[in-house]
Amino acid sequence: MRGIVSMNDMEETQACIVCKFGGTSMADSESTERVAEIVKSNPLRRIIVVSAPGKTENSEKVTDLLIECHREIEACGKCDQTFPLVAARFLQIATDTKDAERELAKIKSQMENSGQYDFCVSRGEYLSAYFFAKRLGFAFIDAAELIRFHRYDGYDSKESEKLCRAKLKNGYAVVPGFYGADETGAIVTFSRGGSDITGSIVAGAIKADLYENWTDVDGILNADPRIVENARIIPKMTYGELRELSYLGASVLHTDALVPLIKNRTPLQVRNTFCMSKRGTVIYPCLKEPEKKPVTGIVGKKDILVLFIHKIGMNQQKSIVRKVLSVLEYYGVSFEHMPSSIDAVNFLIPKSSINDAIRSAVLSEIKKSIRPDEIKFIDRLSIVSVVGRNMYQCVGVAEKMFAALAREKINIRMIIQGCRELNIIAGVDEDRYEDAIRALHRAFLEEETPS
Ligand SMILES: Nc1ncnc2c1ncn2[C@@H]1O[C@H](COP(=O)(O)OP(=O)(O)O)[C@@H](O)[C@H]1O
Ligand SMILES: N[C@@H](CC(=O)OP(=O)(O)O)C(=O)O
């Protein structure tokens, strides 16, 4: 029986749980021991995906150290300065020092011989899984044998799922997150935070009954705790909601990790490695419930750049938007939202994805291409959003949102409603961003009873 979340039910049905433990959980020998206890406390936890050790008080994330190693190798062919810092992290974690020294020396020389960026930065996950498999007495299965990329086409879901099913159907295994290999055997990594993606690919492929994503917070909070003091854990939500929340800043889980889970209808539970008694947040493909709260969480993003284009009669000239999009595509600029009116269109672009040179190239190419009446970049905008699966059937959400912002004298510079009616987004001045998040949290979520 699939799709159940009660632990007791799952034990009776002999279901399989795929667990992913992030860098915060794998950071040192003490937390790794805690992770081992979690795994062993439930025999259904069969497939364990791990990240490289994360940041500690005295050290950077191992992945960042490995990036530095690669820089050193490029400069002088060796990584004698930085690799000892990596080795020290793993020597503290590994249970068999002699074996660890051998393995670390081997990896260092492979890194120096290969010099390939993805190979070097992925070795944190490789070593983390290798040592953790030994600690648990589970098999170590290299992600290069499971996750397939194509040199030019990127990730290959069909082939990866086939490999995962063939190699992980039975037994107990630890798998490194974050990377796979292409058809030539060369290592390819996902983007940063990508171990979440490995975990969800594996869970989806083997039709796991549950994907547990273990981290250092009690679950997904209904607002950023750095802005809202009394942000609370959301006990359950749908994938649609999580996608909106994580895309706009609740960055507990990599956004790309959701696709394989949605496709395979695998439930996900976000839990705290350091507080096992908490049930965290459970995310379901869909939820049927009597209670219809319109808003689940408040999120937002700073540093949004708006490309504003105005041209009288734009709505009647069919090729205008296509021409603008081809300029953006040519310069590799991706946008997140595109609100439009009869004579104007805005493209909301994350500031980090565009530099000054590209900004001016984009402006001059669009001017040449469509001869707008006005075109400019607007800086210092941020977006805030209310997200909720039930808002499409509740009256008054927009009114409450705008009233809450008006009460704080926050000027709304733009309004966007997502097509699936899962969210309403308002553009506000960057210096009012935190005030806006707090105002919306107060209006929609503060009367909630604690979970
Ligand atoms: N809405 C939110 N709810 C919970 N955590 C959040 C939220 N937004 C951001 N975070 C941050 O996400 C972090 C967990 O993700 P990450 O650092 O990738 O962990 P890991 O190393 O376990 O993969 C938390 O420590 C927390 O600071
Ligand atoms: N270690 C990689 C991949 C990863 O997923 O890490 P974490 O689970 O600690 O976010 C990174 O730092 O990006």
Coordinates of N, CA, C and O and ligand atoms in Angstrom, one line a residue, residues 20-26 51-52 54-55 61 193 195-196 213-226 231-234 245 249-254 270-271 273-274 281 298-299, ligand 1:
K20 N 17.2 11.4 3.0 CA 18.3 12.2 2.7 C 18.8 13.1 3.9 O 17.9 13.7 4.5
F21 N 20.1 13.0 4.2 CA 20.6 13.8 5.3 C 21.5 14.8 4.7 O 22.5 14.5 4.0
G22 N 21.2 16.1 5.0 CA 21.9 17.2 4.4 C 23.3 17.4 5.1 O 23.6 16.7 6.1
G23 N 24.0 18.4 4.6 CA 25.3 18.7 5.2 C 25.3 19.1 6.7 O 26.3 18.7 7.4
T24 N 24.2 19.7 7.1 CA 24.2 20.0 8.5 C 24.1 18.8 9.4 O 24.6 18.7 10.5
S25 N 23.4 17.7 8.8 CA 23.3 16.5 9.6 C 24.6 15.6 9.5 O 24.8 14.8 10.4
M26 N 25.4 15.8 8.5 CA 26.6 15.0 8.3 C 27.9 15.7 8.7 O 29.0 15.3 8.3
S51 N 24.7 14.2 1.9 CA 25.5 15.3 1.4 C 26.9 15.3 2.0 O 27.2 14.6 2.9
A52 N 27.7 16.2 1.5 CA 29.0 16.4 2.1 C 28.9 17.1 3.4 O 27.9 17.9 3.6
G54 N 28.6 19.7 6.2 CA 28.3 21.1 6.1 C 29.2 22.0 6.9 O 30.2 21.5 7.5
K55 N 28.8 23.2 7.1 CA 29.6 24.2 7.8 C 29.6 23.8 9.3 O 28.6 23.4 9.8
K61 N 31.9 24.7 4.6 CA 31.3 23.5 4.0 C 32.3 22.8 3.3 O 33.1 23.4 2.6
G193 N 23.1 22.5 -3.5 CA 22.0 22.0 -2.8 C 21.4 20.8 -3.4 O 20.3 20.3 -3.1
S195 N 21.8 17.6 -3.5 CA 21.6 16.2 -2.9 C 20.1 16.0 -2.7 O 19.6 14.8 -2.7
D196 N 19.3 17.1 -2.4 CA 17.9 16.9 -2.3 C 17.3 16.3 -3.6 O 16.4 15.5 -3.5
N213 N 13.4 14.0 4.3 CA 14.5 14.9 4.1 C 14.8 15.5 5.4 O 14.1 16.3 6.0
W214 N 16.0 15.0 5.9 CA 16.4 15.4 7.3 C 17.3 16.6 7.3 O 18.3 16.6 6.5
T215 N 17.0 17.6 8.1 CA 17.8 18.8 8.1 C 18.0 19.3 9.5 O 18.0 18.5 10.4
D216 N 18.2 20.6 9.6 CA 18.5 21.2 11.0 C 17.3 22.1 11.5 O 17.5 22.8 12.4
V217 N 16.2 22.0 10.9 CA 15.0 22.7 11.4 C 13.8 21.8 11.6 O 13.8 20.7 11.0
D218 N 12.9 22.2 12.4 CA 11.8 21.3 12.8 C 10.8 21.0 11.7 O 9.8 20.3 11.8
G219 N 11.0 21.7 10.6 CA 10.0 21.5 9.4 C 10.1 22.8 8.6 O 10.9 23.6 8.9
I220 N 9.1 22.9 7.8 CA 9.0 24.2 7.0 C 8.2 25.2 7.7 O 7.1 24.9 8.1
L221 N 8.8 26.3 7.9 CA 8.2 27.4 8.6 C 7.3 28.3 7.7 O 7.5 28.4 6.5
N222 N 6.2 28.9 8.4 CA 5.3 29.7 7.5 C 5.8 31.1 7.2 O 5.1 31.8 6.6
A223 N 7.0 31.4 7.6 CA 7.7 32.6 7.2 C 9.2 32.5 7.5 O 9.6 31.6 8.4
D224 N 10.0 33.3 6.9 CA 11.4 33.3 7.2 C 11.7 33.7 8.7 O 11.3 34.8 9.1
P225 N 12.3 32.8 9.5 CA 12.4 33.1 10.9 C 13.4 34.2 11.2 O 13.4 34.8 12.3
R226 N 14.2 34.6 10.2 CA 15.1 35.7 10.4 C 14.3 37.1 10.4 O 14.7 38.1 10.9
A231 N 7.4 32.7 13.6 CA 7.1 31.9 12.5 C 6.9 30.5 13.0 O 7.6 30.0 14.0
R232 N 5.9 29.8 12.5 CA 5.6 28.4 13.0 C 5.7 27.3 11.9 O 5.7 27.6 10.7
I233 N 5.9 26.1 12.4 CA 6.0 25.0 11.5 C 4.7 24.7 10.8 O 3.6 24.8 11.4
I234 N 4.7 24.5 9.5 CA 3.5 24.1 8.8 C 3.4 22.6 8.8 O 4.3 21.9 8.3
L245 N 6.4 28.1 -2.3 CA 7.1 28.6 -1.1 C 8.6 28.5 -1.4 O 9.4 29.5 -1.1
G249 N 11.8 31.5 -1.8 CA 12.6 31.9 -0.7 C 12.7 30.9 0.4 O 13.6 30.9 1.2
A250 N 11.6 30.1 0.6 CA 11.7 29.1 1.8 C 12.6 28.0 1.3 O 12.1 26.9 0.9
S251 N 13.9 28.2 1.4 CA 14.8 27.3 0.7 C 15.2 26.1 1.4 O 16.4 25.8 1.5
V252 N 14.3 25.4 2.1 CA 14.7 24.2 2.8 C 15.0 23.1 1.8 O 15.9 22.3 2.0
L253 N 14.3 23.1 0.7 CA 14.4 22.0 -0.3 C 14.7 22.6 -1.7 O 14.1 23.6 -2.0
H254 N 15.6 22.0 -2.4 CA 15.9 22.5 -3.8 C 14.6 22.4 -4.6 O 13.9 21.4 -4.6
V270 N 9.7 16.6 5.9 CA 10.9 17.3 6.2 C 11.1 17.2 7.7 O 10.1 17.6 8.5
R271 N 12.2 16.7 8.2 CA 12.3 16.5 9.7 C 13.7 17.0 10.2 O 14.6 17.2 9.4
T273 N 17.0 16.4 12.2 CA 18.0 15.4 12.7 C 18.2 15.6 14.2 O 18.5 14.6 14.9
F274 N 18.1 16.8 14.6 CA 18.5 17.1 16.0 C 17.3 17.1 17.0 O 17.5 17.4 18.1
T281 N 7.2 18.6 8.7 CA 6.2 19.0 7.8 C 6.0 17.8 6.8 O 7.0 17.3 6.3
I298 N 4.0 32.7 4.1 CA 4.3 34.0 3.5 C 5.8 33.9 3.1 O 6.6 33.6 3.9
V299 N 6.0 34.3 1.9 CA 7.4 34.3 1.4 C 7.7 35.5 0.6 O 6.8 36.3 0.2
Ligands
LIG1 N1 10.6 28.7 5.6 C1 11.6 28.1 6.1 N2 11.4 27.0 6.9 C2 12.4 26.3 7.4 N3 13.7 26.6 7.1 C3 14.0 27.6 6.3 C4 13.0 28.4 5.7 N4 13.6 29.2 4.8 C5 14.9 29.0 4.9 N5 15.2 28.0 5.7 C6 16.6 27.5 6.0 O1 16.8 26.2 5.3 C7 17.9 25.6 6.1 C8 17.9 24.1 5.7 O2 18.4 23.9 4.4 P1 19.9 23.5 4.1 O3 20.8 24.6 4.7 O4 20.0 23.3 2.6 O5 20.1 22.2 5.0 P2 20.8 20.9 4.7 O6 22.3 21.2 4.9 O7 20.3 20.0 5.8 O8 20.5 20.4 3.3 C9 17.5 25.8 7.5 O9 18.6 25.8 8.4 C10 16.8 27.3 7.5 O10 17.8 28.2 7.9

